[in-house]
Each structure stands twice: as C-alpha cells, then as structure tokens.
Coordinates of N, CA and C in Angstrom, one line a residue:
X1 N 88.4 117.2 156.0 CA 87.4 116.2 155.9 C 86.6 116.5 154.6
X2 N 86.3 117.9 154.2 CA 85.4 118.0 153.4 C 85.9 117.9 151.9
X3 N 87.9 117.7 152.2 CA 88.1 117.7 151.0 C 88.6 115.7 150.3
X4 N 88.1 114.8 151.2 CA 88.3 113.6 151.7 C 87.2 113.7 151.1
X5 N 85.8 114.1 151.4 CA 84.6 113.1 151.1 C 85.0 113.8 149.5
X6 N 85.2 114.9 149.1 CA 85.0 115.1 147.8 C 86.0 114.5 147.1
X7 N 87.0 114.1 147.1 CA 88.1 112.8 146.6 C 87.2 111.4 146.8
X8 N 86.6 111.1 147.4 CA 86.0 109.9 147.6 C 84.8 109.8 146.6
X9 N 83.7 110.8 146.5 CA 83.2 111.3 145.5 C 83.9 111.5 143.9
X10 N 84.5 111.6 143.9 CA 85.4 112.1 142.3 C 86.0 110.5 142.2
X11 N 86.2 109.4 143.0 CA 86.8 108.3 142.6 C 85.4 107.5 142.6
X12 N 84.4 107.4 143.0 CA 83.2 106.7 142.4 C 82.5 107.6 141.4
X13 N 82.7 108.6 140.9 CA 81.9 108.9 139.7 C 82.9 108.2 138.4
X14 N 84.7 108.7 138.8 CA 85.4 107.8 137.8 C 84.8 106.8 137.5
X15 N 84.6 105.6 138.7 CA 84.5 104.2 138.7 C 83.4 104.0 137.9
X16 N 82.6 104.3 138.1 CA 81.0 104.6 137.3 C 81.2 104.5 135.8
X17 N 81.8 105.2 135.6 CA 81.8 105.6 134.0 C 83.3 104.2 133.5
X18 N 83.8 104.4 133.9 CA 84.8 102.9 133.5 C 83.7 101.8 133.6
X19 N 83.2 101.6 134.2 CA 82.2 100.3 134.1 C 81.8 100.3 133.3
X20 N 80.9 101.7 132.5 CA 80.0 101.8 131.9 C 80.6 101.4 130.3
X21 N 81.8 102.1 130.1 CA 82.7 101.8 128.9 C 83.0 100.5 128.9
X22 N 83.1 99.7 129.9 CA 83.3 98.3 129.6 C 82.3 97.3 129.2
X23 N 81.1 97.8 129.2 CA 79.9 97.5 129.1 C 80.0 97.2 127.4
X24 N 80.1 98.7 127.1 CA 80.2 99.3 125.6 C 81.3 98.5 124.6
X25 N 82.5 98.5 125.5 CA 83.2 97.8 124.9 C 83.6 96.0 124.7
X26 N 82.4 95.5 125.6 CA 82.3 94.4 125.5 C 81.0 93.8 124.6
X27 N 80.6 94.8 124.2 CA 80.0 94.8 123.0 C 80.2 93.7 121.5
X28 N 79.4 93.0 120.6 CA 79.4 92.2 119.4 C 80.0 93.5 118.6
X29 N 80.8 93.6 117.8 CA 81.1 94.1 116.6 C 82.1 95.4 117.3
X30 N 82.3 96.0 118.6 CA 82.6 97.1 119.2 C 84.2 97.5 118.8
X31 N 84.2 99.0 117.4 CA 85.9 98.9 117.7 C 86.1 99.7 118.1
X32 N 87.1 99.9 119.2 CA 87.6 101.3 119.6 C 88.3 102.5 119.5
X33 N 89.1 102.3 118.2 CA 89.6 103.0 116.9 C 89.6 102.1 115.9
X34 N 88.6 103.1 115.4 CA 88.2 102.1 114.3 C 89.3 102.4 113.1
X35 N 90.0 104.2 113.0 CA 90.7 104.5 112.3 C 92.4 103.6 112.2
X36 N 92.5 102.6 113.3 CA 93.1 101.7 113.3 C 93.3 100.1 112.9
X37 N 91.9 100.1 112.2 CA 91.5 98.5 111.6 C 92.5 98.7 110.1
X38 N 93.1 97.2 110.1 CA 93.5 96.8 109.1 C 92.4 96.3 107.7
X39 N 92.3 95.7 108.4 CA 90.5 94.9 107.6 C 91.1 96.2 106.3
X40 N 90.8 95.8 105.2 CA 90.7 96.5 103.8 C 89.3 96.7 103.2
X41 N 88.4 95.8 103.7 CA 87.1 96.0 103.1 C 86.9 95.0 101.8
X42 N 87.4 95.0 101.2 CA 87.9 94.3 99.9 C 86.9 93.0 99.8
X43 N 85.8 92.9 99.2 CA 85.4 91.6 98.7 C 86.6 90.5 98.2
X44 N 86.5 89.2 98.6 CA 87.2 88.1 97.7 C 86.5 88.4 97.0
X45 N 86.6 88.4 95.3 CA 85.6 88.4 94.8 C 86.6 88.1 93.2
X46 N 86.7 87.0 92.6 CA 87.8 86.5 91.0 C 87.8 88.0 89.8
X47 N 88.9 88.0 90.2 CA 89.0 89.2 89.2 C 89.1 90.8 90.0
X48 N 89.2 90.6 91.2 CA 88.9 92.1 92.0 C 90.5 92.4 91.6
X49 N 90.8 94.0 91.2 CA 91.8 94.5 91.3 C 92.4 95.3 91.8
X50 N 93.5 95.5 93.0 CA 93.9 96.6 93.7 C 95.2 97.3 93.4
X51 N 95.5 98.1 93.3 CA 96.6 98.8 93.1 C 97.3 99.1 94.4
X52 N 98.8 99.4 94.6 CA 99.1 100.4 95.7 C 100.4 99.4 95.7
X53 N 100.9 100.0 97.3 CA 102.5 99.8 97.2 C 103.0 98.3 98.0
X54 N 103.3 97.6 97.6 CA 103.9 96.0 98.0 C 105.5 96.4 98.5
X55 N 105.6 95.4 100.1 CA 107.1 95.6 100.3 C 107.3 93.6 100.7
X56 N 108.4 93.7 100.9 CA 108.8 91.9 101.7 C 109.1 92.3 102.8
X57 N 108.6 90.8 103.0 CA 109.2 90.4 104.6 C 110.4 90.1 104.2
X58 N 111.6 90.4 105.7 CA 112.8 90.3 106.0 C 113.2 88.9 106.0
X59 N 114.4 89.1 106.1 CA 115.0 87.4 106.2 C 114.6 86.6 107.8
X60 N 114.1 88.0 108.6 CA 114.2 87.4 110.0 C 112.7 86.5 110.3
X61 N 111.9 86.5 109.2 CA 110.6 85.9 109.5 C 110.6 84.3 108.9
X62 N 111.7 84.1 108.2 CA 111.6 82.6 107.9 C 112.2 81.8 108.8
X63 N 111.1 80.4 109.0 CA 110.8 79.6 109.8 C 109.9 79.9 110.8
X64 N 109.4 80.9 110.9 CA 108.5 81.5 111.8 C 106.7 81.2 111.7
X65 N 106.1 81.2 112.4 CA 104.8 80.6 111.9 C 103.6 82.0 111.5
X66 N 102.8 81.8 110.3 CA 102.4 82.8 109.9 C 101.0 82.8 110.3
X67 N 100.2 83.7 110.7 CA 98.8 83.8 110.8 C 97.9 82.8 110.5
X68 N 98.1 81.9 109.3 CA 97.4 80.6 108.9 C 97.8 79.6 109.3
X69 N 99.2 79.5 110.4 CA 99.6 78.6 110.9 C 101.0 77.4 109.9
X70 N 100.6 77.8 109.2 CA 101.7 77.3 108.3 C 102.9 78.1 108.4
X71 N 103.9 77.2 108.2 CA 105.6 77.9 108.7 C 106.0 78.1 107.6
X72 N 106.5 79.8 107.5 CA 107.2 81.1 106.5 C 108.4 80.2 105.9
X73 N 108.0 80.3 104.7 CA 109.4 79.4 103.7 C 109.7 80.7 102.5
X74 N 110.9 81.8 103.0 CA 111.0 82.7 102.0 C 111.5 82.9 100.7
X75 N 111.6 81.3 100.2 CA 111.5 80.4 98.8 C 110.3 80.1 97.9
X76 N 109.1 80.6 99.2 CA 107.5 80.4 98.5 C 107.2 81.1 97.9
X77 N 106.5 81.1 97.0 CA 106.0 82.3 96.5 C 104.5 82.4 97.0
X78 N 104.4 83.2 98.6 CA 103.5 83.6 99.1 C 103.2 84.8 99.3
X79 N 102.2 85.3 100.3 CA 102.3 86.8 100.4 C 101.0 86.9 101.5
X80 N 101.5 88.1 102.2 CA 100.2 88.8 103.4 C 99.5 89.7 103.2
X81 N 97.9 89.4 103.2 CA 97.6 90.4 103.3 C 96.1 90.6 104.1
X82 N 95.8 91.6 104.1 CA 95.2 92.0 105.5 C 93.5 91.6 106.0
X83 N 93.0 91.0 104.7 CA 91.8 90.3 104.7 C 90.9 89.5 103.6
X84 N 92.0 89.5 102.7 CA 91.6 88.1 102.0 C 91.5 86.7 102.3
X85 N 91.5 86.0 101.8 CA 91.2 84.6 102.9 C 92.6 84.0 102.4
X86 N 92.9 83.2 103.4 CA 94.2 82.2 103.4 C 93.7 81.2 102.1
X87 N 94.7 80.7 101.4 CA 94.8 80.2 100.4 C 94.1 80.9 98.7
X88 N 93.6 82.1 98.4 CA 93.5 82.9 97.9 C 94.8 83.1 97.2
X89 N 94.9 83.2 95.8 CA 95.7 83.3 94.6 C 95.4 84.8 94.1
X90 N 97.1 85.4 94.1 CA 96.6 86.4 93.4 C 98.0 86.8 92.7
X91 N 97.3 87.4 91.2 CA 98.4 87.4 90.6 C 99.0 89.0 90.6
X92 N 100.3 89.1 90.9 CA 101.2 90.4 91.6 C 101.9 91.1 90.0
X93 N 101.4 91.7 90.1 CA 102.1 92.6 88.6 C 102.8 93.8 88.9
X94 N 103.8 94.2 88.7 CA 104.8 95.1 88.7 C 104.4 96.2 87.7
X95 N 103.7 97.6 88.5 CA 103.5 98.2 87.6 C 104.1 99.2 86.3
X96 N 105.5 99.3 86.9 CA 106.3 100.2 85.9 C 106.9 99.2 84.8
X97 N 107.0 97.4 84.8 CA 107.5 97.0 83.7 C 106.9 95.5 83.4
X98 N 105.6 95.6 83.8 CA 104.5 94.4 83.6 C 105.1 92.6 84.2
X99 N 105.8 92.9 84.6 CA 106.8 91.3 85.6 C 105.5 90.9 86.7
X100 N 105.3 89.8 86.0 CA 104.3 89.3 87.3 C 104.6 87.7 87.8
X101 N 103.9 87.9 88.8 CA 103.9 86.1 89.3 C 102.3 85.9 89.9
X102 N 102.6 84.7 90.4 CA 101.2 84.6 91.4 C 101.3 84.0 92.2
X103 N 100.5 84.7 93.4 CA 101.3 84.2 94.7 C 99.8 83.9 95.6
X104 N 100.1 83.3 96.9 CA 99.0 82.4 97.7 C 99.1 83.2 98.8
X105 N 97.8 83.3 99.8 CA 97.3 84.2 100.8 C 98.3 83.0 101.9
X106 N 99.0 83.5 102.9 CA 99.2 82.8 103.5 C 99.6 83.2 105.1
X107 N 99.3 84.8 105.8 CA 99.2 85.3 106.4 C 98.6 86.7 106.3
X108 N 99.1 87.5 107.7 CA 98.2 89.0 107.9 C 99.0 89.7 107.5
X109 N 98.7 91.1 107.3 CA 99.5 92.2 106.8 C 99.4 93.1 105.4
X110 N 99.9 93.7 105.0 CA 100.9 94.8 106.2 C 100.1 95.4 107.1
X111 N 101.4 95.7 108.1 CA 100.6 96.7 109.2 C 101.2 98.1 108.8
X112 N 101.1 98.4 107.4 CA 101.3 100.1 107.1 C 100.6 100.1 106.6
X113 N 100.0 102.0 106.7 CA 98.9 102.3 106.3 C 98.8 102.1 104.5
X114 N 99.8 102.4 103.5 CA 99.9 102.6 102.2 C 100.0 101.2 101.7
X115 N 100.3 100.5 102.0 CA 100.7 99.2 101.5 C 99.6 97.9 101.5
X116 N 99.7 97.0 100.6 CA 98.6 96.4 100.1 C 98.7 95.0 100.4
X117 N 100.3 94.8 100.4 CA 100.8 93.2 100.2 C 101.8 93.6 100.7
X118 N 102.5 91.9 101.2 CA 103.7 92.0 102.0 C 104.1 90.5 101.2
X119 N 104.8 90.1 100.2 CA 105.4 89.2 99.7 C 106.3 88.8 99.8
X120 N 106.8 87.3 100.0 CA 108.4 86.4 100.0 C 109.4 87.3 99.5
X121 N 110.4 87.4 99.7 CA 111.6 87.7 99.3 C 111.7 87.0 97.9
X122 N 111.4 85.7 97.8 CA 111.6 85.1 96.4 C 110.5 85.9 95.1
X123 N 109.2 85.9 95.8 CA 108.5 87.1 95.0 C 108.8 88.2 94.0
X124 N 109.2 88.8 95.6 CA 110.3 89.7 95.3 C 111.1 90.0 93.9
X125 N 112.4 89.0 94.6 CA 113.5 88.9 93.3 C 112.9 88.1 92.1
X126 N 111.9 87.7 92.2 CA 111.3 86.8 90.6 C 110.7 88.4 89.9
X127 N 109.9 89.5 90.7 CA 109.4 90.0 89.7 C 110.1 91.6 89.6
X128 N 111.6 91.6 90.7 CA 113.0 92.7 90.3 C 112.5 93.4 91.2
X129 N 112.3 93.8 92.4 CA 112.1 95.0 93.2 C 113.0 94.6 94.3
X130 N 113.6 93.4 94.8 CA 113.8 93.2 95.9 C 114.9 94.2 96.7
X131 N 115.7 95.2 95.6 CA 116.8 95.9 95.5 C 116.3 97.2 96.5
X132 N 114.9 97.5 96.3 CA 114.0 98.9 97.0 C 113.4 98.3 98.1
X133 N 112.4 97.1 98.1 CA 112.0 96.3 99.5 C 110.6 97.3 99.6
X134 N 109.9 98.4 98.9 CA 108.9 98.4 97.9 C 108.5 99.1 96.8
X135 N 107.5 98.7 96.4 CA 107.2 99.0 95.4 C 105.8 99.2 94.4
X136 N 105.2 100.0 93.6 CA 104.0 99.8 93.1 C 103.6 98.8 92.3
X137 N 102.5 98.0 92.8 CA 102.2 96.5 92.1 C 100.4 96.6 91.9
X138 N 99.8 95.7 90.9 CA 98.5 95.6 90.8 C 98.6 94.3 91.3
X139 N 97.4 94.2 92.0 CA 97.2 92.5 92.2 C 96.0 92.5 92.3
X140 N 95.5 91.0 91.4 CA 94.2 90.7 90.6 C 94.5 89.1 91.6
X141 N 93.2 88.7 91.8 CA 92.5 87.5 92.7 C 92.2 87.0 91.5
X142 N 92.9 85.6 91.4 CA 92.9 84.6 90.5 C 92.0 83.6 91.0
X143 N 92.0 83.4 92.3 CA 91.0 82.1 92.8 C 90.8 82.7 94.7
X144 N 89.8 82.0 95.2 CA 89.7 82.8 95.9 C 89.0 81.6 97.2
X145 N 90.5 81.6 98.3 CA 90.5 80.5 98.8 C 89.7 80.1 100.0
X146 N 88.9 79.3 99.9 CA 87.7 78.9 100.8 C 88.2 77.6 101.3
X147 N 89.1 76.7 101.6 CA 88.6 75.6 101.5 C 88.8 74.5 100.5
X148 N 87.4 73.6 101.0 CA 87.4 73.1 99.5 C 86.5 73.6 98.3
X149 N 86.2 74.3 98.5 CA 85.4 74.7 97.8 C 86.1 75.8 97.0
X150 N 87.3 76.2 96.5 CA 87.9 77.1 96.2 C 87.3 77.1 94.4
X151 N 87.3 78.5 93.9 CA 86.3 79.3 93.3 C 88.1 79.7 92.3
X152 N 88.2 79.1 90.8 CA 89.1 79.5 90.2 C 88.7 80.5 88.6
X153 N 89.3 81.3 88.3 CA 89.2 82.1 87.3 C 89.5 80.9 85.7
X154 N 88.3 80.9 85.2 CA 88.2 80.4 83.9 C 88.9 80.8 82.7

C-alpha cells in the first residue's frame, strides 16, 4: 500500500511539472532548442554579403511545391534560403573562379548547418559546380523582395 500511494504521488508531481512546461512552451516567441533554428539572422538589407558553402537540390524536387508555394522548375534560376524574403535577388558568385548569376528567393533551406543556399541544378551547371553538388559561393542581395514594394540596387 505504502508503495502504491508513493507511485501515485510521483505520477502527480510528474503531471504538475508537464503542465507547467506547456504553459512555458505555449508561450509568444518560445524556442525549445534554440541551437536548432534555421533563421540566419541576416538583415535583407541591398548589398548584404555572405560567404559560405552552396549545394543543389536533386532532381527528385522538381515539380514539387516550394515553401512560397510556387512549383520547383529545376531550369529556374532560383534558390533556398533560410530567411530572406521570397522574391529577393541575389547575385551567387563562385568563389575560386568569379562565375556568377543571379538568382530569386523562392523557398526554405538548407537544413545544414554550413551551408548558406540551396540552388536549381541549372544554377548550378551555369556557374560549373554541379559536378561536386557543393561548393564555396558569395552571395550579395541585389533587390530585396517585399512585394510590391521591392527595393532594387542602383
């Protein structure tokens, strides 16, 4: 009996404290590993410049629909990334032999930690990496997409 009420005891103190976390975690702003946000921090801001490693999406993502709702054409020259705004231009430069293009926000990603951008396969083979699948790139925010109101580099 005495070891019944104290099992009964130990399952409402659990209960207690789960409630209480749900409280916390129902919270405005609440993350629960935060060491797991994608979010980059990154101002849109014309002219911001990041460096780091760009890979492509696979063949298996075309026709599929992308975070902004618009359907993956791996002939676009688009690209994902993890909190710029959809429709946001930015121009992708290849750092070891200056090959660039410019390409449009048009979904989320990557979801690896090192990587900056996730670009079309056409991307890709226009600026010569598609052979590694990634690679070190700078990318500079040419316009920075809001809407209508989109904000272009003079």
């Amino acid at each position: 009996m005495r070891f019944f009420s104290l099992l009964v005891c130990l399952a409402v103190l659990l209960s207690g404290c789960a409630a209480g976390n749900a409280k916390i975690a129902s919270r405005k702003g609440y993350v629960r590993f935060p060491e797991k946000q994608y979010a980059s921090g990154e101002k849109a801001e014309i002219g911001l410049k990041i460096k780091g490693e760009a890979s492509y999406y696979g063949p298996g993502f075309h026709g599929k629909q992308t975070a902004s709702g618009e359907i993956f054409d791996q002939d676009d020259y688009t690209c994902a990334h993890k909190s710029l705004p959809f429709g946001t231009k930015l121009k992708v430069v290849r750092v070891d032999n200056g090959s660039s293009v410019v390409v449009r926000v048009n979904d989320r990603g990557p979801f690896h930690r090192r990587r900056i951008i996730d670009i079309s396969p056409a991307v890709a083979r226009a600026i010569g990496f598609h052979q590694w699948g990634v690679h070190q790139v700078e990318v500079e925010v040419v316009s920075v997409g809001d809407g209508p109101n989109q904000r272009t580099k003079e």
